């Protein structure tokens, strides 16, 4: 299977914050709009998705932002057929952080995802937004 054929682009860039309101204000001043806000029930973190053009950023308040250059936590790729991509990653030399595909009730119908580690210790998240409840 060709992974490239299942990736349609960047879904979002993940940025941890110590102050959600300060981060939202900063990015809104740059022209971003808040398009989704929620709380990740698994860890109690406030999460906001902001968009400007075709760039979406996930800002999450974990009070662990390192506050220095290089602090972006992850880049998420928008994919189709996440189960096939996960299978490829698990059977290859990629370092997966997840034992199975995860689910969060973000967006209208949820998102399925998993994360690998890149050569510079960057996290690459593969995400498939569910388009309906039946998926």
CSV table of N, CA, C and O in Angstrom, one decimal:
chain,number,residue,atom,x,y,z
A,1,UNK,N,0.8,-1.2,0.0
A,1,UNK,CA,0.0,0.0,0.0
A,1,UNK,C,0.9,1.2,0.0
A,1,UNK,O,1.9,1.3,0.7
A,2,UNK,N,0.5,2.2,-0.7
A,2,UNK,CA,1.2,3.5,-0.8
A,2,UNK,C,0.6,4.5,0.2
A,2,UNK,O,-0.6,4.9,0.0
A,3,UNK,N,1.3,4.8,1.2
A,3,UNK,CA,0.8,5.8,2.2
A,3,UNK,C,0.5,7.1,1.6
A,3,UNK,O,-0.5,7.7,1.9
A,4,UNK,N,1.3,7.5,0.6
A,4,UNK,CA,1.0,8.8,0.0
A,4,UNK,C,-0.4,8.9,-0.6
A,4,UNK,O,-1.0,10.0,-0.5
A,5,UNK,N,-0.9,7.8,-1.1
A,5,UNK,CA,-2.3,7.9,-1.7
A,5,UNK,C,-3.4,8.0,-0.6
A,5,UNK,O,-4.5,8.4,-1.0
A,6,UNK,N,-3.0,7.8,0.6
A,6,UNK,CA,-4.0,8.0,1.7
A,6,UNK,C,-3.9,9.2,2.5
A,6,UNK,O,-4.6,9.5,3.4
A,7,UNK,N,-2.9,10.1,2.2
A,7,UNK,CA,-2.6,11.3,2.9
A,7,UNK,C,-3.0,12.5,2.0
A,7,UNK,O,-2.6,12.6,0.9
A,8,UNK,N,-4.0,13.3,2.5
A,8,UNK,CA,-4.4,14.5,1.7
A,8,UNK,C,-3.8,15.8,2.1
A,8,UNK,O,-4.0,16.8,1.4
A,9,UNK,N,-3.0,15.8,3.2
A,9,UNK,CA,-2.4,17.1,3.6
A,9,UNK,C,-2.3,17.2,5.1
A,9,UNK,O,-2.6,16.3,5.8
A,10,UNK,N,-1.9,18.4,5.5
A,10,UNK,CA,-1.8,18.6,6.9
A,10,UNK,C,-3.2,18.8,7.5
A,10,UNK,O,-4.0,19.6,7.0
A,11,UNK,N,-3.6,18.1,8.6
A,11,UNK,CA,-4.8,18.3,9.2
A,11,UNK,C,-4.7,19.5,10.2
A,11,UNK,O,-5.6,20.3,10.3
A,12,UNK,N,-3.7,19.4,11.1
A,12,UNK,CA,-3.5,20.5,12.0
A,12,UNK,C,-2.1,20.4,12.6
A,12,UNK,O,-1.4,19.4,12.4
A,13,UNK,N,-1.7,21.5,13.2
A,13,UNK,CA,-0.4,21.6,14.0
A,13,UNK,C,-0.8,21.7,15.4
A,13,UNK,O,-1.6,22.5,15.8
A,14,UNK,N,-0.2,20.9,16.3
A,14,UNK,CA,-0.5,20.9,17.7
A,14,UNK,C,0.4,21.7,18.5
A,14,UNK,O,1.6,21.5,18.5
A,15,UNK,N,-0.1,22.7,19.3
A,15,UNK,CA,0.7,23.6,20.1
A,15,UNK,C,0.2,23.5,21.5
A,15,UNK,O,-1.0,23.9,21.8
A,16,UNK,N,1.0,23.1,22.5
A,16,UNK,CA,0.6,23.2,23.9
A,16,UNK,C,0.7,24.6,24.4
A,16,UNK,O,1.5,25.4,23.9
A,17,UNK,N,-0.1,24.9,25.4
A,17,UNK,CA,-0.1,26.3,25.9
A,17,UNK,C,-0.3,26.2,27.4
A,17,UNK,O,-0.9,25.2,28.0
A,18,UNK,N,0.2,27.2,28.1
A,18,UNK,CA,0.0,27.4,29.5
A,18,UNK,C,-1.1,28.3,29.8
A,18,UNK,O,-1.6,28.4,31.0
A,19,UNK,N,-1.6,29.0,28.8
A,19,UNK,CA,-2.7,30.0,29.0
A,19,UNK,C,-3.5,30.1,27.7
A,19,UNK,O,-3.2,30.7,26.7
A,20,UNK,N,-4.7,29.3,27.7
A,20,UNK,CA,-5.5,29.2,26.5
A,20,UNK,C,-6.0,30.6,26.0
A,20,UNK,O,-5.9,30.9,24.8
A,21,UNK,N,-6.5,31.4,26.9
A,21,UNK,CA,-7.1,32.7,26.5
A,21,UNK,C,-6.0,33.6,25.8
A,21,UNK,O,-6.3,34.3,24.9
A,22,UNK,N,-4.8,33.6,26.4
A,22,UNK,CA,-3.7,34.4,25.8
A,22,UNK,C,-3.4,33.9,24.4
A,22,UNK,O,-3.2,34.7,23.5
A,23,UNK,N,-3.3,32.6,24.2
A,23,UNK,CA,-3.1,32.0,22.9
A,23,UNK,C,-4.1,32.3,21.9
A,23,UNK,O,-3.9,32.7,20.8
A,24,UNK,N,-5.4,32.1,22.3
A,24,UNK,CA,-6.5,32.4,21.4
A,24,UNK,C,-6.5,33.9,21.0
A,24,UNK,O,-6.6,34.2,19.8
A,25,UNK,N,-6.3,34.8,22.0
A,25,UNK,CA,-6.2,36.2,21.7
A,25,UNK,C,-5.1,36.5,20.6
A,25,UNK,O,-5.3,37.2,19.7
A,26,UNK,N,-3.9,35.9,20.9
A,26,UNK,CA,-2.8,36.1,20.0
A,26,UNK,C,-3.1,35.7,18.6
A,26,UNK,O,-2.9,36.4,17.6
A,27,UNK,N,-3.6,34.5,18.4
A,27,UNK,CA,-3.9,33.9,17.1
A,27,UNK,C,-5.1,34.6,16.4
A,27,UNK,O,-5.1,34.8,15.2
A,28,UNK,N,-6.1,35.0,17.2
A,28,UNK,CA,-7.2,35.8,16.6
A,28,UNK,C,-6.7,37.1,16.1
A,28,UNK,O,-7.1,37.6,15.0
A,29,UNK,N,-5.7,37.8,16.8
A,29,UNK,CA,-5.1,39.0,16.3
A,29,UNK,C,-4.4,38.8,14.9
A,29,UNK,O,-4.3,39.7,14.1
A,30,UNK,N,-3.9,37.6,14.7
A,30,UNK,CA,-3.3,37.3,13.4
A,30,UNK,C,-4.3,36.9,12.3
A,30,UNK,O,-3.8,36.7,11.2
A,31,UNK,N,-5.5,36.8,12.7
A,31,UNK,CA,-6.6,36.5,11.7
A,31,UNK,C,-7.2,35.2,11.8
A,31,UNK,O,-8.1,34.8,11.0
A,32,UNK,N,-6.7,34.3,12.7
A,32,UNK,CA,-7.3,33.0,12.9
A,32,UNK,C,-8.7,33.1,13.5
A,32,UNK,O,-9.0,34.1,14.3
A,33,UNK,N,-9.6,32.2,13.2
A,33,UNK,CA,-10.9,32.1,13.8
A,33,UNK,C,-11.0,30.8,14.6
A,33,UNK,O,-10.5,29.8,14.2
A,34,UNK,N,-11.6,30.9,15.8
A,34,UNK,CA,-11.9,29.7,16.6
A,34,UNK,C,-13.0,28.9,15.9
A,34,UNK,O,-14.1,29.4,15.6
A,35,UNK,N,-12.7,27.6,15.5
A,35,UNK,CA,-13.7,26.8,14.8
A,35,UNK,C,-14.2,25.7,15.6
A,35,UNK,O,-15.2,25.0,15.3
A,36,UNK,N,-13.6,25.3,16.8
A,36,UNK,CA,-14.1,24.2,17.6
A,36,UNK,C,-13.4,24.4,18.9
A,36,UNK,O,-12.2,24.6,19.0
A,37,UNK,N,-14.2,24.2,20.0
A,37,UNK,CA,-13.6,24.2,21.4
A,37,UNK,C,-14.2,23.1,22.1
A,37,UNK,O,-15.4,22.8,22.0
A,38,UNK,N,-13.4,22.4,23.0
A,38,UNK,CA,-13.9,21.3,23.7
A,38,UNK,C,-13.0,21.0,24.9
A,38,UNK,O,-12.0,21.7,25.1
A,39,UNK,N,-13.3,20.0,25.7
A,39,UNK,CA,-12.4,19.6,26.7
A,39,UNK,C,-12.1,18.1,26.5
A,39,UNK,O,-13.0,17.3,26.2
A,40,UNK,N,-10.8,17.8,26.5
A,40,UNK,CA,-10.5,16.4,26.3
A,40,UNK,C,-10.7,15.7,27.6
A,40,UNK,O,-10.0,15.9,28.6
A,41,UNK,N,-11.8,14.9,27.7
A,41,UNK,CA,-12.2,14.3,29.0
A,41,UNK,C,-11.1,13.3,29.5
A,41,UNK,O,-11.1,13.0,30.7
A,42,UNK,N,-10.3,12.8,28.6
A,42,UNK,CA,-9.3,11.8,29.0
A,42,UNK,C,-8.2,12.4,29.9
A,42,UNK,O,-7.7,11.8,30.8
A,43,UNK,N,-7.9,13.7,29.7
A,43,UNK,CA,-6.9,14.4,30.6
A,43,UNK,C,-7.3,15.7,31.1
A,43,UNK,O,-6.5,16.4,31.8
A,44,UNK,N,-8.6,16.1,30.9
A,44,UNK,CA,-9.1,17.4,31.4
A,44,UNK,C,-8.5,18.6,30.8
A,44,UNK,O,-8.7,19.7,31.3
A,45,UNK,N,-7.9,18.5,29.6
A,45,UNK,CA,-7.3,19.7,28.9
A,45,UNK,C,-8.3,20.4,28.1
A,45,UNK,O,-9.1,19.8,27.3
A,46,UNK,N,-8.3,21.7,28.2
A,46,UNK,CA,-9.1,22.5,27.2
A,46,UNK,C,-8.4,22.5,25.9
A,46,UNK,O,-7.2,22.5,25.8
A,47,UNK,N,-9.2,22.4,24.8
A,47,UNK,CA,-8.7,22.2,23.5
A,47,UNK,C,-9.5,23.2,22.6
A,47,UNK,O,-10.7,23.3,22.6
A,48,UNK,N,-8.7,24.0,21.8
A,48,UNK,CA,-9.3,24.9,20.8
A,48,UNK,C,-8.7,24.7,19.4
A,48,UNK,O,-7.4,24.5,19.4
A,49,UNK,N,-9.5,24.6,18.4
A,49,UNK,CA,-9.0,24.5,17.0
A,49,UNK,C,-9.2,25.9,16.4
A,49,UNK,O,-10.3,26.4,16.5
A,50,UNK,N,-8.2,26.4,15.8
A,50,UNK,CA,-8.2,27.8,15.2
A,50,UNK,C,-7.8,27.6,13.7
A,50,UNK,O,-6.9,26.8,13.4
A,51,UNK,N,-8.4,28.4,12.8
A,51,UNK,CA,-8.2,28.2,11.4
A,51,UNK,C,-7.9,29.6,10.7
A,51,UNK,O,-8.7,30.5,11.0
A,52,UNK,N,-7.0,29.6,9.9
A,52,UNK,CA,-6.7,30.7,9.0
A,52,UNK,C,-6.4,30.1,7.6
A,52,UNK,O,-5.4,29.4,7.4
A,53,UNK,N,-7.3,30.4,6.6
A,53,UNK,CA,-7.1,29.8,5.3
A,53,UNK,C,-7.2,28.3,5.4
A,53,UNK,O,-8.1,27.7,6.0
A,54,UNK,N,-6.1,27.6,4.9
A,54,UNK,CA,-6.1,26.1,5.0
A,54,UNK,C,-5.2,25.6,6.1
A,54,UNK,O,-5.0,24.4,6.2
A,55,UNK,N,-4.8,26.5,7.1
A,55,UNK,CA,-4.0,26.1,8.2
A,55,UNK,C,-4.9,26.0,9.5
A,55,UNK,O,-5.6,26.9,9.9
A,56,UNK,N,-4.9,24.8,10.1
A,56,UNK,CA,-5.7,24.6,11.3
A,56,UNK,C,-4.6,24.3,12.4
A,56,UNK,O,-3.7,23.5,12.2
A,57,UNK,N,-4.8,24.9,13.6
A,57,UNK,CA,-4.0,24.7,14.7
A,57,UNK,C,-4.8,24.2,15.9
A,57,UNK,O,-5.9,24.7,16.1
A,58,UNK,N,-4.3,23.2,16.6
A,58,UNK,CA,-4.9,22.7,17.8
A,58,UNK,C,-4.1,23.2,18.9
A,58,UNK,O,-2.9,22.9,19.1
A,59,UNK,N,-4.7,24.1,19.7
A,59,UNK,CA,-4.1,24.6,20.9
A,59,UNK,C,-4.7,23.9,22.1
A,59,UNK,O,-5.9,23.8,22.2
A,60,UNK,N,-3.8,23.3,22.9
A,60,UNK,CA,-4.4,22.6,24.1
A,60,UNK,C,-3.6,23.1,25.4
A,60,UNK,O,-2.4,23.2,25.4
A,61,UNK,N,-4.4,23.3,26.4
A,61,UNK,CA,-3.9,23.9,27.6
A,61,UNK,C,-3.5,22.7,28.6
A,61,UNK,O,-4.3,22.2,29.3
A,62,UNK,N,-2.2,22.4,28.5
A,62,UNK,CA,-1.7,21.3,29.4
A,62,UNK,C,-0.8,21.8,30.5
A,62,UNK,O,-0.3,21.0,31.3
A,63,UNK,N,-0.5,23.1,30.5
A,63,UNK,CA,0.3,23.7,31.5
A,63,UNK,C,1.7,23.1,31.5
A,63,UNK,O,2.5,23.2,32.5
A,64,UNK,N,2.1,22.6,30.3
A,64,UNK,CA,3.5,22.0,30.2
A,64,UNK,C,4.2,22.6,29.0
A,64,UNK,O,5.2,21.9,28.5
A,65,UNK,N,3.8,23.7,28.4
A,65,UNK,CA,4.5,24.3,27.3
A,65,UNK,C,5.9,24.6,27.7
A,65,UNK,O,6.1,25.2,28.8
A,66,UNK,N,6.9,24.3,26.9
A,66,UNK,CA,8.3,24.4,27.2
A,66,UNK,C,8.8,25.9,27.1
A,66,UNK,O,9.8,26.2,27.6
A,67,UNK,N,8.0,26.7,26.4
A,67,UNK,CA,8.3,28.1,26.3
A,67,UNK,C,9.7,28.4,25.7
A,67,UNK,O,10.4,29.2,26.2
A,68,UNK,N,10.0,27.7,24.7
A,68,UNK,CA,11.3,28.0,24.0
A,68,UNK,C,11.1,27.6,22.5
A,68,UNK,O,10.1,26.8,22.2
A,69,UNK,N,12.0,28.0,21.6
A,69,UNK,CA,11.8,27.7,20.2
A,69,UNK,C,11.8,26.1,20.0
A,69,UNK,O,12.4,25.4,20.8
A,70,UNK,N,11.0,25.7,19.0
A,70,UNK,CA,10.9,24.3,18.8
A,70,UNK,C,9.8,23.6,19.6
A,70,UNK,O,9.8,22.4,19.7
A,71,UNK,N,8.9,24.4,20.2
A,71,UNK,CA,7.9,23.9,21.1
A,71,UNK,C,6.7,23.4,20.5
A,71,UNK,O,5.8,23.0,21.2
A,72,UNK,N,6.6,23.3,19.2
A,72,UNK,CA,5.4,22.7,18.5
A,72,UNK,C,5.4,21.3,18.9
A,72,UNK,O,6.4,20.6,18.8
A,73,UNK,N,4.3,20.7,19.3
A,73,UNK,CA,4.3,19.4,19.8
A,73,UNK,C,4.1,18.3,18.7
A,73,UNK,O,4.7,17.3,18.7
A,74,UNK,N,3.2,18.6,17.7
A,74,UNK,CA,3.0,17.6,16.7
A,74,UNK,C,2.4,18.2,15.4
A,74,UNK,O,1.9,19.3,15.5
A,75,UNK,N,2.6,17.5,14.3
A,75,UNK,CA,2.0,17.8,13.1
A,75,UNK,C,1.1,16.7,12.7
A,75,UNK,O,1.5,15.5,12.8
A,76,UNK,N,-0.1,17.0,12.4
A,76,UNK,CA,-1.1,15.9,12.1
A,76,UNK,C,-1.4,15.9,10.7
A,76,UNK,O,-1.7,17.0,10.1
A,77,UNK,N,-1.4,14.7,10.1
A,77,UNK,CA,-1.7,14.5,8.7
A,77,UNK,C,-3.2,14.0,8.5
A,77,UNK,O,-3.6,13.1,9.3
A,78,UNK,N,-3.9,14.6,7.6
A,78,UNK,CA,-5.3,14.2,7.3
A,78,UNK,C,-5.2,12.9,6.4
A,78,UNK,O,-4.6,13.0,5.3
A,79,UNK,N,-5.8,11.8,6.8
A,79,UNK,CA,-5.7,10.6,6.1
A,79,UNK,C,-7.1,10.0,5.9
A,79,UNK,O,-8.1,10.3,6.6
A,80,UNK,N,-7.1,9.1,4.9
A,80,UNK,CA,-8.2,8.1,4.7
A,80,UNK,C,-7.7,6.7,5.0
A,80,UNK,O,-6.5,6.5,4.9
A,81,UNK,N,-8.6,5.8,5.4
A,81,UNK,CA,-8.2,4.5,5.7
A,81,UNK,C,-7.1,4.4,6.8
A,81,UNK,O,-6.0,3.8,6.6
A,82,UNK,N,-7.4,4.9,7.9
A,82,UNK,CA,-6.4,5.0,9.0
A,82,UNK,C,-6.0,3.6,9.5
A,82,UNK,O,-4.8,3.4,9.9
A,83,UNK,N,-6.9,2.6,9.4
A,83,UNK,CA,-6.5,1.3,9.8
A,83,UNK,C,-5.4,0.7,9.0
A,83,UNK,O,-4.5,0.0,9.5
A,84,UNK,N,-5.5,0.9,7.7
A,84,UNK,CA,-4.4,0.4,6.8
A,84,UNK,C,-3.1,1.1,7.1
A,84,UNK,O,-2.0,0.4,7.1
A,85,UNK,N,-3.1,2.4,7.3
A,85,UNK,CA,-1.9,3.1,7.5
A,85,UNK,C,-1.3,2.6,8.9
A,85,UNK,O,-0.1,2.4,9.0
A,86,UNK,N,-2.1,2.4,9.9
A,86,UNK,CA,-1.7,2.0,11.2
A,86,UNK,C,-1.0,0.6,11.0
A,86,UNK,O,0.1,0.3,11.6
A,87,UNK,N,-1.6,-0.3,10.3
A,87,UNK,CA,-1.0,-1.6,10.0
A,87,UNK,C,0.3,-1.5,9.4
A,87,UNK,O,1.3,-2.2,9.8
A,88,UNK,N,0.5,-0.6,8.4
A,88,UNK,CA,1.8,-0.5,7.8
A,88,UNK,C,2.8,0.0,8.8
A,88,UNK,O,4.0,-0.5,8.9
A,89,UNK,N,2.5,1.0,9.6
A,89,UNK,CA,3.4,1.6,10.6
A,89,UNK,C,3.8,0.5,11.6
A,89,UNK,O,5.0,0.5,12.0
A,90,UNK,N,2.8,-0.3,12.1
A,90,UNK,CA,3.1,-1.3,13.1
A,90,UNK,C,4.0,-2.4,12.5
A,90,UNK,O,4.8,-3.0,13.3
A,91,UNK,N,3.9,-2.7,11.2
A,91,UNK,CA,4.7,-3.8,10.7
A,91,UNK,C,6.0,-3.3,10.1
A,91,UNK,O,6.8,-4.0,9.5
A,92,UNK,N,6.3,-2.0,10.3
A,92,UNK,CA,7.6,-1.4,9.7
A,92,UNK,C,8.5,-1.0,10.8
A,92,UNK,O,8.3,-1.3,12.0
A,93,UNK,N,9.5,-0.2,10.5
A,93,UNK,CA,10.5,0.2,11.5
A,93,UNK,C,10.1,1.5,12.2
A,93,UNK,O,10.9,2.0,13.0
A,94,UNK,N,8.9,2.0,11.9
A,94,UNK,CA,8.5,3.3,12.6
A,94,UNK,C,8.2,3.0,14.0
A,94,UNK,O,7.7,2.0,14.4
A,95,UNK,N,8.5,4.0,14.8
A,95,UNK,CA,8.2,3.9,16.3
A,95,UNK,C,6.9,4.5,16.6
A,95,UNK,O,6.6,5.7,16.5
A,96,UNK,N,5.9,3.6,16.8
A,96,UNK,CA,4.5,4.1,17.1
A,96,UNK,C,4.4,4.3,18.6
A,96,UNK,O,4.9,3.6,19.5
A,97,UNK,N,3.7,5.4,19.0
A,97,UNK,CA,3.5,5.7,20.4
A,97,UNK,C,2.2,5.1,20.9
A,97,UNK,O,1.9,5.1,22.1
A,98,UNK,N,1.4,4.6,20.0
A,98,UNK,CA,0.1,4.0,20.3
A,98,UNK,C,0.0,2.5,20.0
A,98,UNK,O,0.5,2.1,19.0
A,99,UNK,N,-0.6,1.7,20.9
A,99,UNK,CA,-0.7,0.3,20.6
A,99,UNK,C,-1.9,0.0,19.7
A,99,UNK,O,-2.0,-1.1,19.1
A,100,UNK,N,-2.8,1.0,19.6
A,100,UNK,CA,-3.9,0.8,18.6
A,100,UNK,C,-4.4,2.2,18.2
A,100,UNK,O,-4.0,3.2,18.8
A,101,UNK,N,-5.3,2.3,17.2
A,101,UNK,CA,-5.8,3.5,16.8
A,101,UNK,C,-6.7,4.1,17.9
A,101,UNK,O,-7.5,3.4,18.5
A,102,UNK,N,-6.5,5.4,18.3
A,102,UNK,CA,-7.2,6.1,19.3
A,102,UNK,C,-8.4,6.7,18.8
A,102,UNK,O,-8.5,7.0,17.6
A,103,UNK,N,-9.3,7.1,19.7
A,103,UNK,CA,-10.5,7.9,19.3
A,103,UNK,C,-10.7,9.0,20.3
A,103,UNK,O,-10.5,8.8,21.5
A,104,UNK,N,-11.1,10.2,19.8
A,104,UNK,CA,-11.5,11.3,20.7
A,104,UNK,C,-12.8,11.8,20.1
A,104,UNK,O,-13.0,11.9,18.8
A,105,UNK,N,-13.8,12.3,20.9
A,105,UNK,CA,-15.0,12.8,20.4
A,105,UNK,C,-14.9,14.3,19.9
A,105,UNK,O,-15.8,15.1,20.2
A,106,UNK,N,-13.9,14.6,19.2
A,106,UNK,CA,-13.7,15.9,18.7
A,106,UNK,C,-14.5,16.0,17.4
A,106,UNK,O,-14.7,15.0,16.7
A,107,UNK,N,-14.8,17.2,17.0
A,107,UNK,CA,-15.6,17.5,15.8
A,107,UNK,C,-17.0,16.9,15.9
A,107,UNK,O,-17.4,16.4,17.0
A,108,UNK,N,-17.7,16.9,14.8
A,108,UNK,CA,-19.1,16.4,14.9
A,108,UNK,C,-19.3,15.0,15.2
A,108,UNK,O,-20.2,14.6,15.9
A,109,UNK,N,-18.4,14.1,14.7
A,109,UNK,CA,-18.5,12.7,14.8
A,109,UNK,C,-17.3,12.0,15.3
A,109,UNK,O,-17.2,10.8,15.3
A,110,UNK,N,-16.3,12.7,15.8
A,110,UNK,CA,-15.1,12.1,16.3
A,110,UNK,C,-14.0,12.1,15.4
A,110,UNK,O,-14.1,12.3,14.2
A,111,UNK,N,-12.8,11.7,15.9
A,111,UNK,CA,-11.6,11.6,15.1
A,111,UNK,C,-10.8,10.3,15.6
A,111,UNK,O,-10.8,10.1,16.8
A,112,UNK,N,-10.3,9.6,14.6
A,112,UNK,CA,-9.5,8.4,15.0
A,112,UNK,C,-8.1,8.8,14.6
A,112,UNK,O,-7.8,9.4,13.6
A,113,UNK,N,-7.1,8.4,15.4
A,113,UNK,CA,-5.7,8.9,15.2
A,113,UNK,C,-4.7,7.9,15.9
A,113,UNK,O,-5.1,7.1,16.8
A,114,UNK,N,-3.5,8.1,15.5
A,114,UNK,CA,-2.3,7.5,16.1
A,114,UNK,C,-1.1,8.3,15.8
A,114,UNK,O,-1.1,9.1,14.9
A,115,UNK,N,0.0,8.1,16.6
A,115,UNK,CA,1.1,9.0,16.5
A,115,UNK,C,2.4,8.1,16.4
A,115,UNK,O,2.5,7.1,17.0
A,116,UNK,N,3.3,8.6,15.5
A,116,UNK,CA,4.7,8.0,15.4
A,116,UNK,C,5.7,9.1,15.8
A,116,UNK,O,5.4,10.3,15.8
A,117,UNK,N,6.9,8.6,16.0
A,117,UNK,CA,8.0,9.5,16.3
A,117,UNK,C,8.9,9.6,15.1
A,117,UNK,O,9.3,8.6,14.5
A,118,UNK,N,9.2,10.9,14.7
A,118,UNK,CA,10.1,11.1,13.5
A,118,UNK,C,11.6,11.1,13.9
A,118,UNK,O,11.9,10.9,15.1
A,119,UNK,N,12.5,11.3,13.0
A,119,UNK,CA,13.9,11.2,13.2
A,119,UNK,C,14.5,12.2,14.1
A,119,UNK,O,15.6,12.0,14.7
A,120,UNK,N,13.7,13.3,14.3
A,120,UNK,CA,14.2,14.4,15.2
A,120,UNK,C,13.4,14.4,16.5
A,120,UNK,O,13.3,15.4,17.2
A,121,UNK,N,12.7,13.3,16.8
A,121,UNK,CA,11.8,13.2,18.0
A,121,UNK,C,10.6,14.0,17.9
A,121,UNK,O,9.9,14.2,18.8
A,122,UNK,N,10.3,14.5,16.6
A,122,UNK,CA,9.0,15.1,16.4
A,122,UNK,C,7.9,14.1,16.3
A,122,UNK,O,8.1,12.9,16.0
A,123,UNK,N,6.7,14.5,16.7
A,123,UNK,CA,5.5,13.6,16.7
A,123,UNK,C,4.8,13.9,15.4
A,123,UNK,O,4.5,15.0,15.1
A,124,UNK,N,4.4,12.8,14.7
A,124,UNK,CA,3.6,12.9,13.5
A,124,UNK,C,2.3,12.1,13.8
A,124,UNK,O,2.4,10.9,14.1
A,125,UNK,N,1.2,12.8,13.8
A,125,UNK,CA,-0.1,12.2,14.1
A,125,UNK,C,-0.8,12.0,12.8
A,125,UNK,O,-0.9,12.8,11.9
A,126,UNK,N,-1.4,10.8,12.6
A,126,UNK,CA,-2.2,10.5,11.5
A,126,UNK,C,-3.7,10.5,12.0
A,126,UNK,O,-4.0,9.8,12.9
A,127,UNK,N,-4.5,11.3,11.3
A,127,UNK,CA,-5.9,11.6,11.8
A,127,UNK,C,-6.9,11.3,10.7
A,127,UNK,O,-6.7,11.7,9.5
A,128,UNK,N,-8.0,10.7,11.1
A,128,UNK,CA,-9.1,10.5,10.1
A,128,UNK,C,-10.3,10.9,10.8
A,128,UNK,O,-10.8,10.3,11.8
A,129,UNK,N,-10.9,12.1,10.4
A,129,UNK,CA,-12.1,12.6,11.0
A,129,UNK,C,-13.3,11.7,10.5
A,129,UNK,O,-13.4,11.5,9.3
A,130,UNK,N,-14.1,11.3,11.4
A,130,UNK,CA,-15.3,10.6,11.0
A,130,UNK,C,-16.3,11.5,10.4
A,130,UNK,O,-16.6,12.6,11.0
A,131,UNK,N,-16.9,11.2,9.3
A,131,UNK,CA,-17.8,12.0,8.6
A,131,UNK,C,-19.2,11.8,9.0
A,131,UNK,O,-20.1,12.6,8.7
A,132,UNK,N,-19.5,10.6,9.6
A,132,UNK,CA,-20.8,10.3,10.1
A,132,UNK,C,-20.7,9.4,11.3
A,132,UNK,O,-19.7,8.8,11.6
A,133,UNK,N,-21.8,9.2,12.0
A,133,UNK,CA,-21.9,8.3,13.2
A,133,UNK,C,-21.7,6.9,12.8
A,133,UNK,O,-21.2,6.1,13.6
A,134,UNK,N,-22.0,6.5,11.6
A,134,UNK,CA,-21.9,5.1,11.2
A,134,UNK,C,-20.5,4.6,10.9
A,134,UNK,O,-20.3,3.4,10.9
A,135,UNK,N,-19.6,5.5,10.7
A,135,UNK,CA,-18.2,5.1,10.4
A,135,UNK,C,-17.5,4.4,11.6
A,135,UNK,O,-17.7,4.8,12.7
